[in-house]
Short mmCIF file of C-alpha atoms in Angstrom, two decimals:
data_model
loop_
_atom_site.label_atom_id
_atom_site.label_comp_id
_atom_site.label_asym_id
_atom_site.label_seq_id
_atom_site.Cartn_x
_atom_site.Cartn_y
_atom_site.Cartn_z
CA ALA A 1206 12.14 3.83 30.67
CA VAL A 1207 15.48 5.31 31.65
CA VAL A 1208 15.88 5.64 35.38
CA SER A 1209 18.53 7.74 37.11
CA THR A 1210 18.91 8.54 40.79
CA GLN A 1211 19.61 12.11 41.79
CA SER A 1212 20.18 13.76 45.13
CA THR A 1213 16.61 14.93 45.36
CA GLY A 1214 15.04 11.69 44.19
CA VAL A 1215 14.63 9.40 41.21
CA SER A 1216 14.19 10.61 37.67
CA VAL A 1217 12.34 8.44 35.18
CA ARG A 1218 12.28 9.36 31.50
CA SER A 1219 9.93 7.41 29.28
CA VAL A 1220 11.23 5.99 26.04
CA SER A 1221 8.44 7.36 23.91
CA SER A 1222 8.78 11.03 24.88
CA ARG A 1223 9.83 13.66 22.37
CA TYR A 1224 13.25 15.25 22.38
CA ARG A 1225 13.57 18.30 24.69
CA GLY A 1226 16.72 20.19 23.79
CA GLU A 1227 19.29 21.71 26.07
CA VAL A 1228 21.94 24.29 25.28
CA GLY A 1229 25.12 22.57 24.12
CA ASP A 1230 23.47 19.44 22.74
CA ILE A 1231 24.73 18.19 19.43
CA VAL A 1232 21.88 17.34 17.10
CA VAL A 1233 21.49 15.79 13.67
CA GLY A 1234 18.59 17.30 11.79
CA ARG A 1235 16.90 17.43 8.41
CA ILE A 1236 16.21 20.74 6.66
CA THR A 1237 12.48 21.09 6.07
CA GLU A 1238 12.14 24.69 4.88
CA VAL A 1239 14.28 27.47 3.52
CA GLN A 1240 12.99 30.80 4.78
CA GLN A 1241 14.24 34.35 4.75
CA LYS A 1242 17.62 34.43 6.50
CA LYS A 1243 17.00 31.10 8.24
CA TRP A 1244 16.39 27.40 7.72
CA LYS A 1245 13.84 25.29 9.54
CA VAL A 1246 15.22 21.97 10.70
CA ASP A 1247 13.37 18.85 11.85
CA CYS A 1248 15.05 17.49 15.00
CA GLY A 1249 12.29 15.26 16.26
CA SER A 1250 11.17 17.76 18.88
CA ARG A 1251 7.72 19.35 19.19
CA LEU A 1252 8.68 22.27 16.98
CA ASP A 1253 11.10 22.52 14.10
CA CYS A 1254 14.46 24.06 15.07
CA GLN A 1255 15.75 27.29 13.59
CA LEU A 1256 19.13 27.61 11.94
CA GLN A 1257 19.99 31.25 11.33
CA LEU A 1258 21.97 32.22 8.25
CA SER A 1259 24.22 34.32 10.47
CA SER A 1260 25.37 31.30 12.46
CA VAL A 1261 26.75 29.13 9.67
CA TYR A 1262 30.17 28.99 8.13
CA LEU A 1263 30.30 29.64 4.41
CA PRO A 1264 32.19 27.28 2.12
CA GLY A 1265 35.87 27.93 2.51
CA ASN A 1266 35.71 28.13 6.32
CA VAL A 1267 34.64 31.75 6.23
CA LEU A 1268 32.62 33.34 8.99
CA ARG A 1269 31.56 36.78 7.95
CA ARG A 1270 28.51 38.99 7.95
CA LYS A 1271 26.11 37.65 5.35
CA ASN A 1272 24.95 40.01 2.65
CA LEU A 1273 22.01 39.94 0.23
CA ASN A 1274 23.84 37.63 -2.16
CA ASP A 1275 24.26 35.05 0.56
CA GLU A 1276 20.57 35.28 1.35
CA LEU A 1277 19.66 34.50 -2.24
CA MET A 1278 22.11 31.61 -2.31
CA MET A 1279 20.79 29.93 0.84
CA ARG A 1280 19.45 26.97 -1.06
CA GLU A 1281 22.92 26.34 -2.47
CA TYR A 1282 24.28 25.74 1.02
CA PHE A 1283 21.45 23.68 2.52
CA SER A 1284 18.28 22.74 0.70
CA GLU A 1285 15.18 20.81 1.77
CA GLY A 1286 15.93 17.24 2.72
CA ASP A 1287 19.61 17.76 3.56
CA LEU A 1288 20.97 16.23 6.76
CA ILE A 1289 23.02 18.53 8.95
CA CYS A 1290 24.90 18.31 12.20
CA ALA A 1291 24.74 21.34 14.50
CA GLU A 1292 24.75 22.43 18.14
CA VAL A 1293 21.91 23.83 20.19
CA ALA A 1294 22.54 27.51 20.96
CA GLU A 1295 19.29 28.59 22.60
CA VAL A 1296 16.10 27.08 23.90
CA GLY A 1297 13.04 29.29 23.53
CA ASN A 1298 11.43 30.21 26.85
CA LEU A 1299 7.80 30.10 25.88
CA ASP A 1300 7.56 27.37 23.27
CA GLY A 1301 10.77 25.39 23.64
CA MET A 1302 11.81 26.02 20.05
CA LEU A 1303 15.51 25.33 19.61
CA LYS A 1304 17.93 27.61 17.84
CA ILE A 1305 20.87 25.71 16.46
CA HIS A 1306 24.20 26.91 15.13
CA MET A 1307 27.42 25.58 13.68
CA ARG A 1308 30.20 26.71 15.93
CA THR A 1309 33.25 25.28 14.21
CA HIS A 1310 33.90 24.21 10.70
CA GLU A 1311 35.48 20.83 11.32
CA LYS A 1312 32.51 18.83 12.49
CA TYR A 1313 29.29 20.75 11.87
CA GLY A 1314 27.74 21.06 8.47
CA LYS A 1315 26.03 19.02 5.79
CA LEU A 1316 26.37 15.27 6.17
CA PRO A 1317 27.54 13.27 3.14
CA GLU A 1318 26.52 9.76 2.02
CA GLY A 1319 25.54 7.58 4.93
CA LEU A 1320 22.78 6.09 6.98
CA LEU A 1321 20.33 7.82 9.32
CA ILE A 1322 18.78 5.81 12.14
CA LYS A 1323 16.14 7.24 14.46
CA VAL A 1324 16.23 5.93 18.02
CA PRO A 1325 14.36 7.22 21.09
CA SER A 1326 16.20 10.38 22.17
CA VAL A 1327 16.25 9.20 25.77
CA LEU A 1328 18.70 6.44 24.86
CA ILE A 1329 21.49 8.82 23.84
CA LYS A 1330 23.69 9.32 26.87
CA ARG A 1331 24.88 12.90 27.24
CA SER A 1332 28.66 12.90 27.09
CA LYS A 1333 31.54 15.15 26.06
CA LEU A 1334 31.86 13.57 22.66
CA HIS A 1335 29.03 12.87 20.25
CA PHE A 1336 31.03 12.79 17.09
CA HIS A 1337 32.94 9.51 17.03
CA ARG A 1338 35.55 8.54 14.47
CA LEU A 1339 35.66 4.81 15.00
CA PRO A 1340 38.75 2.72 14.25
CA CYS A 1341 36.82 0.65 11.72
CA ASN A 1342 36.90 3.60 9.26
CA ALA A 1343 33.36 4.74 9.97
CA THR A 1344 32.03 7.80 11.76
CA VAL A 1345 29.07 7.66 14.10
CA ILE A 1346 27.34 10.87 15.14
CA LEU A 1347 25.06 10.32 18.14
CA GLY A 1348 22.68 13.25 17.94
CA SER A 1349 21.15 14.00 21.35
CA ASN A 1350 17.79 14.15 19.62
CA GLY A 1351 17.95 10.46 18.80
CA PHE A 1352 19.03 10.88 15.18
CA VAL A 1353 22.10 8.72 14.74
CA TRP A 1354 24.16 9.09 11.58
CA VAL A 1355 26.60 6.39 10.43
CA GLY A 1356 28.90 7.00 7.51
CA PRO A 1357 32.47 7.33 6.29
CA HIS A 1358 35.05 9.69 7.81
CA PHE A 1359 34.49 13.12 6.36
CA ILE A 1360 35.33 16.80 6.64
CA PRO A 1361 32.36 19.08 5.90
CA GLU A 1362 32.34 20.72 2.49
CA GLN A 1363 35.04 18.41 1.18
CA PRO A 1364 34.04 15.68 -1.26
CA ILE A 1365 34.42 12.12 -0.01
CA GLU A 1366 35.84 9.29 -2.05
CA ALA A 1367 33.61 6.46 -3.30
CA ILE A 1368 32.55 4.09 -0.53
CA SER A 1369 34.25 0.72 -0.86
CA MET A 1370 32.44 -2.58 -0.28
CA THR A 1371 34.17 -3.19 3.09
CA LEU A 1372 33.21 0.28 4.30
CA ARG A 1373 29.64 -0.26 3.13
CA GLU A 1374 29.53 -3.51 5.12
CA THR A 1375 30.93 -1.75 8.20
CA ILE A 1376 28.34 1.01 7.95
CA ALA A 1377 25.50 -1.49 7.53
CA ARG A 1378 26.78 -3.59 10.42
CA LEU A 1379 27.05 -0.57 12.74
CA GLY A 1380 23.57 0.48 11.68
CA ASN A 1381 22.10 -2.92 12.53
CA VAL A 1382 23.96 -3.04 15.87
CA ILE A 1383 22.59 0.39 16.80
CA ARG A 1384 19.08 -0.71 15.84
CA ALA A 1385 19.47 -3.86 17.94
CA LEU A 1386 20.66 -1.91 20.99
CA ALA A 1387 17.87 0.65 20.61
CA ALA A 1388 15.22 -2.05 20.20
CA TYR A 1389 16.11 -3.38 23.66
CA GLY A 1390 16.35 0.01 25.32
CA VAL A 1391 20.11 0.01 25.84
CA GLN A 1392 21.71 3.44 26.29
CA LEU A 1393 23.97 4.33 23.38
CA PHE A 1394 27.50 5.62 23.60
CA ASP A 1395 30.66 4.88 21.62
CA THR A 1396 32.14 2.01 23.67
CA ILE A 1397 28.93 0.02 23.79
CA ILE A 1398 28.47 0.40 20.05
CA LEU A 1399 32.01 -0.87 19.48
CA THR A 1400 31.39 -3.76 21.86
CA GLY A 1401 28.21 -4.60 19.99
CA TYR A 1402 30.12 -4.37 16.72
CA ASP A 1403 32.76 -6.84 17.93
CA ILE A 1404 30.10 -9.27 19.17
CA SER A 1405 28.25 -9.01 15.88
CA LEU A 1406 31.27 -9.98 13.79
CA LYS A 1407 30.43 -13.66 14.05
CA TYR A 1408 27.12 -13.09 12.24
CA LYS A 1409 26.56 -12.00 8.66
CA VAL A 1410 25.30 -8.42 8.43
CA LYS A 1411 21.81 -9.42 7.30
CA GLU A 1412 21.51 -11.99 10.09
CA LEU A 1413 21.60 -9.06 12.53
CA LEU A 1414 18.03 -8.31 11.51
CA LYS A 1415 16.69 -11.45 13.19
CA PRO A 1416 15.04 -10.75 16.57
CA GLU A 1417 16.95 -13.47 18.44
CA VAL A 1418 20.29 -12.18 17.17
CA MET A 1419 19.34 -8.60 18.07
CA GLU A 1420 18.44 -9.73 21.57
CA HIS A 1421 21.71 -11.59 21.95
CA ILE A 1422 23.79 -8.60 20.88
CA ALA A 1423 21.86 -6.17 23.08
CA GLN A 1424 22.15 -8.47 26.09
CA GLU A 1425 25.86 -9.20 25.71
CA SER A 1426 26.81 -5.60 24.99
CA TYR A 1427 24.90 -4.43 28.04
CA GLU A 1428 26.51 -7.03 30.30
CA HIS A 1429 29.94 -6.24 28.91
CA SER A 1430 29.48 -2.54 29.58
CA GLN A 1431 28.27 -3.24 33.12
CA HIS A 1432 31.41 -5.30 33.80
CA GLN A 1433 33.58 -2.51 32.52
CA THR A 1434 32.04 0.14 34.73
CA LEU A 1435 32.51 -2.15 37.73
CA THR B 1066 23.64 11.46 -14.34
CA PHE B 1067 22.80 11.55 -10.65
CA GLN B 1068 21.58 15.14 -10.95
CA HIS B 1069 18.91 14.08 -13.45
CA TYR B 1070 17.96 11.19 -11.21
CA PHE B 1071 17.63 13.44 -8.15
CA LYS B 1072 15.41 15.79 -10.14
CA ARG B 1073 13.09 12.93 -11.13
CA ILE B 1074 13.01 11.56 -7.58
CA ASN B 1075 12.24 15.03 -6.21
CA LEU B 1076 9.34 15.42 -8.60
CA ARG B 1077 7.96 12.14 -7.32
CA ARG B 1078 7.96 13.41 -3.73
CA ASN B 1079 4.50 14.99 -3.95
CA ASP B 1080 3.16 11.86 -5.57
CA LEU B 1081 4.57 9.73 -2.73
CA ARG B 1082 3.37 12.12 -0.05
CA ARG B 1083 -0.19 12.01 -1.34
CA SER B 1084 -0.38 8.28 -1.95
CA GLY B 1085 0.83 7.13 1.44
CA LEU B 1086 2.94 4.36 -0.10
CA THR B 1087 5.78 5.45 2.13
CA MET B 1088 5.85 7.68 5.20
CA VAL B 1089 9.37 8.79 4.40
CA THR B 1090 9.17 11.40 1.69
CA GLN B 1091 12.23 13.55 2.31
CA LEU B 1092 15.74 12.29 1.88
CA SER B 1093 18.95 14.16 1.15
CA ASN B 1094 20.62 13.59 -2.20
CA ALA B 1095 23.52 12.06 -0.31
CA GLU B 1096 21.29 9.44 1.33
CA VAL B 1097 19.62 8.68 -2.00
CA GLN B 1098 23.03 8.14 -3.60
CA PHE B 1099 24.08 5.84 -0.75
CA ILE B 1100 20.94 3.74 -1.14
CA ILE B 1101 21.16 3.52 -4.93
CA ASP B 1102 24.84 2.57 -4.86
CA GLY B 1103 24.01 -0.07 -2.27
CA VAL B 1104 21.25 -1.68 -4.32
CA GLU B 1105 23.37 -1.64 -7.46
CA GLN B 1106 26.16 -3.44 -5.59
CA ASP B 1107 23.67 -5.95 -4.15
CA PHE B 1108 24.37 -4.80 -0.57
CA ARG B 1109 21.61 -2.65 0.91
CA SER B 1110 21.76 -0.31 3.91
CA ASP B 1111 20.83 -3.10 6.31
CA GLY B 1112 23.05 -5.74 4.73
CA ARG B 1113 20.34 -7.49 2.72
CA ALA B 1114 20.87 -8.48 -0.88
CA ALA B 1115 18.46 -7.28 -3.55
CA GLU B 1116 16.50 -10.55 -3.33
CA ASP B 1117 16.24 -10.79 0.46
CA TYR B 1118 13.01 -10.34 2.37
CA ARG B 1119 12.87 -9.16 5.97
CA GLN B 1120 11.58 -11.44 8.73
CA ILE B 1121 7.94 -12.44 8.26
CA GLU B 1122 5.78 -13.21 11.30
CA LEU B 1123 2.57 -15.07 10.67
CA GLU B 1124 -0.31 -16.29 12.81
CA THR B 1125 -3.61 -17.76 11.63
CA ARG B 1126 -7.02 -18.10 13.26
CA VAL B 1127 -6.70 -14.84 15.17
CA LEU B 1128 -10.25 -13.53 14.66
CA PRO B 1129 -12.87 -15.75 16.26
CA ASN B 1130 -15.92 -14.47 14.35
CA THR B 1131 -14.58 -15.28 10.92
CA ASN B 1132 -14.36 -18.40 8.79
CA GLY B 1133 -10.63 -17.86 8.44
CA SER B 1134 -8.13 -15.20 9.44
CA ALA B 1135 -4.46 -14.39 9.59
CA ARG B 1136 -2.14 -11.74 10.96
CA CYS B 1137 1.10 -11.07 9.17
CA LYS B 1138 4.01 -8.79 10.03
CA LEU B 1139 6.80 -7.91 7.61
CA GLY B 1140 9.34 -5.39 8.82
CA LYS B 1141 7.15 -2.68 10.32
CA SER B 1142 4.06 -3.43 8.23
CA GLU B 1143 1.31 -5.35 9.97
CA VAL B 1144 -1.89 -6.59 8.34
CA LEU B 1145 -4.96 -8.47 9.52
CA VAL B 1146 -7.01 -10.51 7.05
CA GLY B 1147 -10.45 -11.91 7.81
CA VAL B 1148 -12.49 -14.23 5.58
CA LYS B 1149 -16.24 -14.35 6.08
CA ALA B 1150 -18.41 -16.61 3.97
CA GLU B 1151 -22.05 -16.14 3.03
CA VAL B 1152 -24.47 -17.98 0.77
CA VAL B 1153 -25.56 -15.88 -2.22
CA ASP B 1154 -27.12 -16.29 -5.64
CA VAL B 1155 -24.75 -17.25 -8.42
CA ASP B 1156 -23.61 -14.81 -11.07
CA VAL B 1157 -25.69 -15.23 -14.25
CA HIS B 1158 -22.53 -15.28 -16.40
CA ALA B 1159 -20.77 -17.86 -14.22
CA PRO B 1160 -23.42 -20.16 -12.72
CA HIS B 1161 -21.09 -22.96 -11.72
CA ILE B 1162 -18.54 -21.14 -9.60
CA GLY B 1163 -18.44 -19.22 -6.33
CA LYS B 1164 -17.19 -15.70 -5.71
CA LEU B 1165 -14.39 -13.85 -3.97
CA MET B 1166 -14.58 -10.24 -2.91
CA ILE B 1167 -11.42 -8.62 -1.62
CA THR B 1168 -11.44 -5.21 0.11
CA ALA B 1169 -8.46 -3.39 1.53
CA ASP B 1170 -8.76 -0.98 4.43
CA LEU B 1171 -6.02 1.25 5.74
CA SER B 1172 -6.64 1.95 9.39
CA ALA B 1173 -6.17 5.49 10.67
CA VAL B 1174 -4.13 3.85 13.42
CA ALA B 1175 -1.38 3.26 10.86
CA SER B 1176 -0.96 6.92 10.00
CA PRO B 1177 -2.84 10.21 10.48
CA LYS B 1178 -2.77 10.47 6.68
CA PHE B 1179 -5.35 7.69 6.54
CA VAL B 1180 -8.04 9.57 8.43
CA GLY B 1181 -11.23 10.05 6.46
CA LYS B 1182 -10.75 9.96 2.69
CA GLY B 1183 -6.96 10.20 2.80
CA SER B 1184 -6.55 6.47 2.39
CA GLU B 1185 -8.92 6.04 -0.56
CA ALA B 1186 -6.35 6.14 -3.36
CA LEU B 1187 -3.97 3.64 -1.80
CA GLU B 1188 -6.85 1.41 -0.65
CA ASN B 1189 -8.15 1.24 -4.22
CA ASP B 1190 -4.65 0.42 -5.47
CA ILE B 1191 -4.21 -2.43 -3.02
CA THR B 1192 -7.75 -3.77 -3.61
CA ASN B 1193 -7.20 -3.75 -7.36
CA VAL B 1194 -3.82 -5.45 -7.18
CA LEU B 1195 -5.09 -8.18 -4.84
CA SER B 1196 -8.27 -8.72 -6.87
CA PHE B 1197 -6.26 -8.93 -10.06
CA LEU B 1198 -4.00 -11.45 -8.38
CA TYR B 1199 -6.95 -13.76 -7.74
CA ASN B 1200 -8.70 -12.98 -11.01
CA SER B 1201 -8.04 -16.28 -12.72
CA THR B 1202 -10.14 -19.36 -11.97
CA GLU B 1203 -6.93 -21.33 -11.62
CA THR B 1204 -5.97 -19.64 -8.36
CA VAL B 1205 -8.70 -20.46 -5.87
CA PRO B 1206 -10.81 -23.42 -7.03
CA LEU B 1207 -14.03 -21.43 -7.30
CA LYS B 1208 -15.84 -24.56 -8.50
CA ASP B 1209 -15.58 -25.90 -4.96
CA LEU B 1210 -17.48 -22.86 -3.74
CA CYS B 1211 -20.54 -23.70 -5.81
CA ILE B 1212 -23.39 -25.18 -3.75
CA VAL B 1213 -26.16 -25.64 -6.30
CA LYS B 1214 -25.26 -25.04 -9.94
CA GLY B 1215 -27.19 -22.11 -11.31
CA GLU B 1216 -28.65 -21.26 -7.91
CA SER B 1217 -26.46 -20.69 -4.88
CA CYS B 1218 -22.81 -20.43 -4.12
CA TRP B 1219 -20.47 -19.26 -1.41
CA LEU B 1220 -19.24 -15.67 -1.50
CA LEU B 1221 -15.99 -15.18 0.42
CA ASN B 1222 -15.74 -11.64 1.76
CA ILE B 1223 -12.07 -11.02 2.37
CA ASP B 1224 -11.18 -7.92 4.38
CA VAL B 1225 -7.59 -6.82 4.51
CA LEU B 1226 -6.91 -4.36 7.32
CA PHE B 1227 -3.58 -2.58 7.61
CA VAL B 1228 -2.76 -1.87 11.22
CA GLN B 1229 0.75 -0.56 10.61
CA CYS B 1230 2.40 0.61 7.43
CA GLY B 1231 6.15 0.19 7.01
CA GLY B 1232 6.68 -0.45 3.34
CA ASN B 1233 5.87 -3.35 1.05
CA LEU B 1234 2.13 -3.36 1.73
CA PHE B 1235 1.13 -5.45 -1.30
CA ASP B 1236 3.37 -8.40 -0.51
CA VAL B 1237 2.45 -8.66 3.17
CA ALA B 1238 -1.25 -8.45 2.27
CA SER B 1239 -0.98 -11.26 -0.27
CA ILE B 1240 0.90 -13.52 2.18
CA ALA B 1241 -1.69 -12.90 4.89
CA LEU B 1242 -4.46 -13.49 2.36
CA LYS B 1243 -3.12 -16.90 1.42
CA ALA B 1244 -2.69 -17.80 5.09
CA ALA B 1245 -6.25 -16.68 5.87
CA LEU B 1246 -7.63 -18.77 3.01
CA TYR B 1247 -5.56 -21.72 4.24
CA SER B 1248 -7.21 -21.45 7.65
CA THR B 1249 -10.72 -20.94 6.22
CA THR B 1250 -13.26 -23.56 7.12
CA LEU B 1251 -16.67 -23.63 5.48
CA PRO B 1252 -19.70 -25.42 6.87
CA THR B 1253 -21.04 -28.34 4.81
CA VAL B 1254 -24.32 -27.71 3.06
CA ARG B 1255 -26.88 -30.48 2.64
CA VAL B 1256 -29.09 -30.03 -0.40
CA SER B 1257 -32.31 -32.04 -0.61
CA GLY B 1258 -35.13 -31.92 -3.09
CA GLU B 1259 -35.26 -30.44 -6.57
CA GLY B 1260 -36.61 -27.38 -8.27
CA ILE B 1261 -39.03 -25.36 -6.18
CA GLU B 1262 -38.92 -27.80 -3.29
CA MET B 1263 -35.14 -27.60 -2.95
CA GLU B 1264 -33.95 -27.16 0.59
CA MET B 1265 -30.47 -26.14 1.67
CA GLU B 1266 -29.30 -26.91 5.14
CA VAL B 1267 -26.13 -25.25 6.33
CA SER B 1268 -24.64 -27.37 9.06
CA ASP B 1269 -24.31 -25.87 12.54
CA ASP B 1270 -21.88 -28.50 13.70
CA PRO B 1271 -18.47 -26.84 14.22
CA TYR B 1272 -16.70 -30.03 13.24
CA HIS B 1273 -18.77 -30.63 10.11
CA VAL B 1274 -16.62 -28.34 7.99
CA TRP B 1275 -14.39 -28.52 4.97
CA LYS B 1276 -11.24 -26.64 4.08
CA LEU B 1277 -10.38 -24.71 0.94
CA ASP B 1278 -7.70 -25.99 -1.38
CA VAL B 1279 -5.06 -23.27 -1.47
CA SER B 1280 -2.40 -25.18 -3.40
CA SER B 1281 -2.71 -22.74 -6.30
CA CYS B 1282 -3.09 -19.50 -4.39
CA PRO B 1283 -0.63 -16.88 -5.60
CA ILE B 1284 1.30 -14.28 -3.68
CA CYS B 1285 2.37 -10.88 -4.90
CA VAL B 1286 6.07 -10.08 -5.18
CA THR B 1287 6.73 -6.37 -5.67
CA LEU B 1288 9.98 -5.39 -7.36
CA HIS B 1289 11.05 -1.75 -7.45
CA GLN B 1290 13.48 -0.25 -9.91
CA ILE B 1291 16.21 1.66 -8.06
CA GLY B 1292 18.83 3.36 -10.18
CA SER B 1293 19.87 0.84 -12.79
CA SER B 1294 19.03 -2.17 -10.64
CA PHE B 1295 15.99 -3.53 -8.80
CA ALA B 1296 15.14 -5.03 -5.41
CA VAL B 1297 12.32 -6.72 -3.48
CA ASP B 1298 10.84 -5.88 -0.09
CA LEU B 1299 11.91 -2.27 0.09
CA SER B 1300 12.06 -0.32 3.31
CA GLU B 1301 10.37 3.07 3.30
CA GLU B 1302 13.62 4.98 2.70
CA GLU B 1303 14.34 2.80 -0.32
CA VAL B 1304 10.85 3.36 -1.75
CA ALA B 1305 11.52 7.09 -1.65
CA CYS B 1306 14.47 6.47 -4.01
CA SER B 1307 12.71 4.16 -6.42
CA GLU B 1308 10.89 4.84 -9.65
CA GLY B 1309 8.61 2.34 -11.32
CA TYR B 1310 7.63 -0.90 -9.63
CA LEU B 1311 6.24 -4.20 -10.74
CA HIS B 1312 3.77 -6.54 -9.02
CA VAL B 1313 4.24 -10.16 -10.05
CA GLY B 1314 1.65 -12.70 -8.95
CA VAL B 1315 3.50 -15.97 -8.41
CA MET B 1316 1.79 -19.33 -7.89
CA PRO B 1317 3.42 -22.08 -5.83
CA ASP B 1318 4.52 -24.01 -8.93
CA GLY B 1319 6.28 -20.95 -10.35
CA GLU B 1320 3.59 -19.90 -12.83
CA VAL B 1321 2.85 -16.20 -13.09
CA SER B 1322 -0.82 -15.50 -12.43
CA SER B 1323 -0.73 -11.74 -12.98
CA MET B 1324 1.63 -8.88 -13.62
CA GLU B 1325 1.11 -5.19 -13.12
CA LYS B 1326 3.44 -2.25 -13.55
CA ALA B 1327 2.83 0.79 -11.36
CA GLY B 1328 4.46 3.93 -10.14
CA ALA B 1329 5.83 6.94 -11.96
CA GLY B 1330 8.86 5.96 -13.97
CA ASN B 1331 9.68 3.57 -16.74
CA ILE B 1332 11.22 0.13 -16.60
CA ASP B 1333 13.58 -1.00 -19.33
CA PRO B 1334 12.22 -4.08 -21.21
CA THR B 1335 15.28 -6.25 -20.50
CA THR B 1336 15.15 -5.26 -16.83
CA LEU B 1337 11.46 -6.17 -16.87
CA LEU B 1338 12.21 -9.73 -17.94
CA GLU B 1339 14.93 -10.02 -15.29
CA MET B 1340 12.54 -8.69 -12.67
CA VAL B 1341 9.92 -11.29 -13.54
CA GLU B 1342 12.54 -14.02 -13.35
CA VAL B 1343 13.71 -12.90 -9.92
CA GLY B 1344 10.10 -12.38 -8.79
CA VAL B 1345 9.23 -15.97 -9.69
CA ARG B 1346 12.32 -17.33 -7.93
CA VAL B 1347 11.65 -15.32 -4.77
CA GLY B 1348 7.93 -16.12 -4.89
CA GLU B 1349 8.53 -19.87 -5.11
CA GLU B 1350 10.82 -19.73 -2.07
CA ILE B 1351 8.25 -17.76 -0.08
CA HIS B 1352 5.56 -20.29 -0.99
CA ARG B 1353 7.81 -23.12 0.20
CA GLN B 1354 8.50 -21.47 3.55
CA LEU B 1355 4.89 -20.34 3.93
CA ASN B 1356 3.47 -23.80 3.26
CA LYS B 1357 5.94 -25.36 5.66
CA GLN B 1358 4.98 -22.98 8.48
CA LEU B 1359 1.25 -23.22 7.79
CA ASP B 1360 1.38 -27.01 7.84
CA ALA B 1361 3.40 -26.91 11.07
CA GLU B 1362 0.86 -24.58 12.68
CA ARG B 1363 -2.03 -26.78 11.56
CA SER B 1364 -0.42 -29.92 12.97
CA LEU B 1365 0.14 -28.10 16.28
CA ALA B 1366 -3.51 -27.21 16.48
CA LYS B 1367 -4.49 -30.76 15.43
CA LEU B 1368 -7.23 -29.45 13.18
#
């Protein structure tokens, strides 16, 4: 459980609860359906999110009123199964259904080759930045819904170059570190992931799957981050 | 070429969704490409090579009402195997050997898909693969299970229960099966008299038991074809990118006891031979580790 003290009392959020969105959250989701003028996106919440056609940028960084042609070409932009990164615009009053949109062109959009890891949404600390370009040549997107994406640096809509072996190792290593931290209930944010990455360098990437190694990394990263805050 | 591959994988989605072989049935083309490239370069998404298994956790003698049992965990998959023995009449066609009956059961606890009849297809698949694995008389010494030739023998009812499904169900079931058979103890039977006056006395003494010889028991190694390469012990995301797969039954000495190709998709003949080779190599190593751990557990229990 994640415990935080507030002025009025103590707030406890259980690890196994579903994601409850708030306006301004950055989420990583998977397109499940293509409907008329909107896409349905799975964000790990009780209901699928809605992504309206009117709130996406068209290829070429164009934001304009969408016409009939665009409606017919919806599947060309995002089709079922695609991973996207977007921001929560609205939370439905009655049912809590989220409406997501892509506000700028630089970060939101379809995600290219990479790794998706699902962690409990409660472990993603809300911060100003969720989209991290790490110095080790990889990008980590910490979706507030618990969907964490690890992959190469990219700009949406632009093709990425082939992933080299070193980059592939980095991505796999980051993925295993994130899984290790999540398995031990450690809150995730960019510095702790980098700390975990540095600690993990003495092991081979596949050794990070062993429970004792995962525990060691989670423990040391947590202690390191506690020291830093002090 | 990737476009054709994506089309084929997408057509398999319904097949996968219905069968329950993997819970992950939707992946983006980008993720599929990442996984395929990884397998082809022998470096998968979690850093494993194509021949690496995930951590296996094993415990025997977990069910007190059985003759033998084991619990095995591989990745997220968890399976419970129980062996119960009963005395039955021999089969007319095979009067000198005992019998094995293997049944697989997918618990609804593992997935809501397995409620009611939803699990039937996959259960039949697993039952058939495991039964085929133990089909030969050279695997379990069925002669030892015969009590009176032509009359009575032991029937081992083996129940395989899947508590959690996280990929690679066949392999984890076969490992747990071998461990359960290793821990199986059968009561000694005293036969006196002949013909009509024959009397069989099954001993009640808990220490008057004998153990099965599992030195030839095989395990199943499943190899999936992904892209132009293949891998063992796939995670659920990787299964969603694979086409055909091959079950190889490997005995501890490296002999192949059975082989079965499954799944939608073809396997190139040269790749098939390579897969069998790798399957045997991986299987032998698993047997070595498994035997070592089982012997260590037995010596701890001093049984």
